[in-house]
């Protein structure tokens, strides 16, 4: 089975129109030993703690992640647009878009003369 594990990886999310303004965060998904998607969400601030997902519902072309934030049960629904983009909503209220974070290789240093 050489199907790529589409949702696995780090996604940069932006949620627009929330009462607190546009929210930027990361959704990080990985596959556990049982083959289920797990992961966490984290704000852009490096110092902020990550929030583990309490549940991840995976379908062929979408994923919904559930977590607790400020005492609320929150969920984000994301649907595949293309290889590196997802679109959906947070709590069925706020538009959410995600872009795959692609690790760029460090170019080799110029050879010493």
PDB file of C-alpha atoms in Angstrom:
ATOM      1  CA  UNK A   1       0.000   0.000   0.000  1.00  0.00           C
ATOM      2  CA  UNK A   2       1.952   3.002  -1.222  1.00  0.00           C
ATOM      3  CA  UNK A   3      -0.876   5.471  -0.645  1.00  0.00           C
ATOM      4  CA  UNK A   4       0.577   8.581   0.950  1.00  0.00           C
ATOM      5  CA  UNK A   5      -0.581   9.324   4.452  1.00  0.00           C
ATOM      6  CA  UNK A   6      -2.170  12.574   3.378  1.00  0.00           C
ATOM      7  CA  UNK A   7      -3.130  14.211   6.687  1.00  0.00           C
ATOM      8  CA  UNK A   8       0.039  13.296   8.584  1.00  0.00           C
ATOM      9  CA  UNK A   9       2.278  16.300   9.094  1.00  0.00           C
ATOM     10  CA  UNK A  10       2.226  19.886  10.277  1.00  0.00           C
ATOM     11  CA  UNK A  11      -0.442  22.261   8.987  1.00  0.00           C
ATOM     12  CA  UNK A  12      -0.460  26.048   9.428  1.00  0.00           C
ATOM     13  CA  UNK A  13      -4.067  27.057  10.098  1.00  0.00           C
ATOM     14  CA  UNK A  14      -5.806  30.397   9.987  1.00  0.00           C
ATOM     15  CA  UNK A  15      -9.303  30.796  11.399  1.00  0.00           C
ATOM     16  CA  UNK A  16     -10.980  33.996  10.277  1.00  0.00           C
ATOM     17  CA  UNK A  17     -13.727  36.055  11.843  1.00  0.00           C
ATOM     18  CA  UNK A  18     -13.502  34.880  15.441  1.00  0.00           C
ATOM     19  CA  UNK A  19     -14.490  37.318  18.213  1.00  0.00           C
ATOM     20  CA  UNK A  20     -10.787  37.632  19.067  1.00  0.00           C
ATOM     21  CA  UNK A  21      -9.766  38.309  15.474  1.00  0.00           C
ATOM     22  CA  UNK A  22      -8.137  35.933  13.051  1.00  0.00           C
ATOM     23  CA  UNK A  23      -6.497  33.016  14.827  1.00  0.00           C
ATOM     24  CA  UNK A  24      -3.311  31.391  13.621  1.00  0.00           C
ATOM     25  CA  UNK A  25      -2.214  28.015  14.892  1.00  0.00           C
ATOM     26  CA  UNK A  26      -0.665  24.739  13.884  1.00  0.00           C
ATOM     27  CA  UNK A  27      -2.379  21.374  13.637  1.00  0.00           C
ATOM     28  CA  UNK A  28       0.090  18.497  13.862  1.00  0.00           C
ATOM     29  CA  UNK A  29      -1.087  14.991  12.968  1.00  0.00           C
ATOM     30  CA  UNK A  30       0.747  11.700  13.286  1.00  0.00           C
ATOM     31  CA  UNK A  31      -0.178   8.050  12.997  1.00  0.00           C
ATOM     32  CA  UNK A  32       0.080   5.965  16.180  1.00  0.00           C
ATOM     33  CA  UNK A  33       1.003   2.277  16.556  1.00  0.00           C
ATOM     34  CA  UNK A  34      -2.637   1.256  16.100  1.00  0.00           C
ATOM     35  CA  UNK A  35      -2.785   3.151  12.800  1.00  0.00           C
ATOM     36  CA  UNK A  36      -5.044   5.904  14.138  1.00  0.00           C
ATOM     37  CA  UNK A  37      -4.438   9.604  13.604  1.00  0.00           C
ATOM     38  CA  UNK A  38      -3.483  11.500  16.757  1.00  0.00           C
ATOM     39  CA  UNK A  39      -1.857  14.833  17.335  1.00  0.00           C
ATOM     40  CA  UNK A  40      -2.131  18.260  18.821  1.00  0.00           C
ATOM     41  CA  UNK A  41      -2.741  21.911  18.118  1.00  0.00           C
ATOM     42  CA  UNK A  42      -0.446  24.748  19.079  1.00  0.00           C
ATOM     43  CA  UNK A  43      -0.513  28.506  18.725  1.00  0.00           C
ATOM     44  CA  UNK A  44       2.137  30.311  16.736  1.00  0.00           C
ATOM     45  CA  UNK A  45       3.939  31.310  19.936  1.00  0.00           C
ATOM     46  CA  UNK A  46       6.832  28.954  20.573  1.00  0.00           C
ATOM     47  CA  UNK A  47       6.366  29.383  24.341  1.00  0.00           C
ATOM     48  CA  UNK A  48       2.715  28.273  24.331  1.00  0.00           C
ATOM     49  CA  UNK A  49       2.012  24.685  25.333  1.00  0.00           C
ATOM     50  CA  UNK A  50       0.564  22.257  22.827  1.00  0.00           C
ATOM     51  CA  UNK A  51      -2.982  20.959  23.274  1.00  0.00           C
ATOM     52  CA  UNK A  52      -3.430  17.257  22.560  1.00  0.00           C
ATOM     53  CA  UNK A  53      -6.452  16.196  20.546  1.00  0.00           C
ATOM     54  CA  UNK A  54      -9.030  14.249  22.526  1.00  0.00           C
ATOM     55  CA  UNK A  55     -10.283  12.631  19.314  1.00  0.00           C
ATOM     56  CA  UNK A  56      -9.530  12.610  15.581  1.00  0.00           C
ATOM     57  CA  UNK A  57     -12.163  11.521  13.058  1.00  0.00           C
ATOM     58  CA  UNK A  58     -10.575  10.632   9.757  1.00  0.00           C
ATOM     59  CA  UNK A  59     -12.441  10.146   6.511  1.00  0.00           C
ATOM     60  CA  UNK A  60     -11.072   9.687   3.007  1.00  0.00           C
ATOM     61  CA  UNK A  61     -11.038  13.406   2.142  1.00  0.00           C
ATOM     62  CA  UNK A  62     -11.471  15.107   5.513  1.00  0.00           C
ATOM     63  CA  UNK A  63     -10.365  15.106   9.106  1.00  0.00           C
ATOM     64  CA  UNK A  64     -12.001  16.514  12.241  1.00  0.00           C
ATOM     65  CA  UNK A  65      -9.889  17.151  15.322  1.00  0.00           C
ATOM     66  CA  UNK A  66     -11.331  17.654  18.809  1.00  0.00           C
ATOM     67  CA  UNK A  67      -9.678  19.332  21.786  1.00  0.00           C
ATOM     68  CA  UNK A  68     -10.381  21.409  24.874  1.00  0.00           C
ATOM     69  CA  UNK A  69      -9.557  25.128  24.853  1.00  0.00           C
ATOM     70  CA  UNK A  70     -10.330  27.573  27.651  1.00  0.00           C
ATOM     71  CA  UNK A  71     -12.765  25.065  29.139  1.00  0.00           C
ATOM     72  CA  UNK A  72     -14.667  24.531  25.883  1.00  0.00           C
ATOM     73  CA  UNK A  73     -14.869  21.474  23.658  1.00  0.00           C
ATOM     74  CA  UNK A  74     -13.591  22.691  20.304  1.00  0.00           C
ATOM     75  CA  UNK A  75     -13.447  20.964  16.949  1.00  0.00           C
ATOM     76  CA  UNK A  76     -11.925  21.843  13.600  1.00  0.00           C
ATOM     77  CA  UNK A  77     -13.192  20.231  10.399  1.00  0.00           C
ATOM     78  CA  UNK A  78     -10.759  20.252   7.481  1.00  0.00           C
ATOM     79  CA  UNK A  79     -11.344  18.936   3.981  1.00  0.00           C
ATOM     80  CA  UNK A  80      -8.739  18.234   1.300  1.00  0.00           C
ATOM     81  CA  UNK A  81      -8.495  20.926  -1.411  1.00  0.00           C
ATOM     82  CA  UNK A  82      -5.269  19.735  -3.042  1.00  0.00           C
ATOM     83  CA  UNK A  83      -1.985  18.132  -1.990  1.00  0.00           C
ATOM     84  CA  UNK A  84      -1.001  20.970   0.355  1.00  0.00           C
ATOM     85  CA  UNK A  85      -4.238  22.786   1.262  1.00  0.00           C
ATOM     86  CA  UNK A  86      -7.246  22.102   3.457  1.00  0.00           C
ATOM     87  CA  UNK A  87     -10.377  24.149   4.006  1.00  0.00           C
ATOM     88  CA  UNK A  88     -13.150  23.867   6.542  1.00  0.00           C
ATOM     89  CA  UNK A  89     -14.372  25.443   9.726  1.00  0.00           C
ATOM     90  CA  UNK A  90     -13.910  25.684  13.448  1.00  0.00           C
ATOM     91  CA  UNK A  91     -17.071  24.839  15.401  1.00  0.00           C
ATOM     92  CA  UNK A  92     -19.101  25.161  12.134  1.00  0.00           C
ATOM     93  CA  UNK A  93     -18.879  28.924  12.710  1.00  0.00           C
ATOM     94  CA  UNK A  94     -15.501  30.248  11.585  1.00  0.00           C
ATOM     95  CA  UNK A  95     -13.814  29.624   8.244  1.00  0.00           C
ATOM     96  CA  UNK A  96     -10.560  27.751   8.690  1.00  0.00           C
ATOM     97  CA  UNK A  97      -7.907  27.144   6.055  1.00  0.00           C
ATOM     98  CA  UNK A  98      -4.732  25.117   6.420  1.00  0.00           C
ATOM     99  CA  UNK A  99      -1.523  24.885   4.426  1.00  0.00           C
ATOM    100  CA  UNK A 100       0.932  22.030   4.754  1.00  0.00           C
ATOM    101  CA  UNK A 101       4.192  23.144   6.365  1.00  0.00           C
ATOM    102  CA  UNK A 102       6.867  21.739   4.086  1.00  0.00           C
ATOM    103  CA  UNK A 103      10.291  21.395   5.625  1.00  0.00           C
ATOM    104  CA  UNK A 104      12.746  22.884   3.203  1.00  0.00           C
ATOM    105  CA  UNK A 105      16.133  21.291   2.970  1.00  0.00           C
ATOM    106  CA  UNK A 106      19.040  23.492   3.942  1.00  0.00           C
ATOM    107  CA  UNK A 107      21.081  24.217   0.813  1.00  0.00           C
ATOM    108  CA  UNK A 108      24.613  22.872   1.012  1.00  0.00           C
ATOM    109  CA  UNK A 109      27.289  25.383   1.925  1.00  0.00           C
ATOM    110  CA  UNK A 110      29.415  26.703  -0.901  1.00  0.00           C
ATOM    111  CA  UNK A 111      32.641  24.709  -1.194  1.00  0.00           C
ATOM    112  CA  UNK A 112      35.662  26.371   0.378  1.00  0.00           C
ATOM    113  CA  UNK A 113      38.114  27.791  -2.147  1.00  0.00           C
TER     114      UNK A 113
END
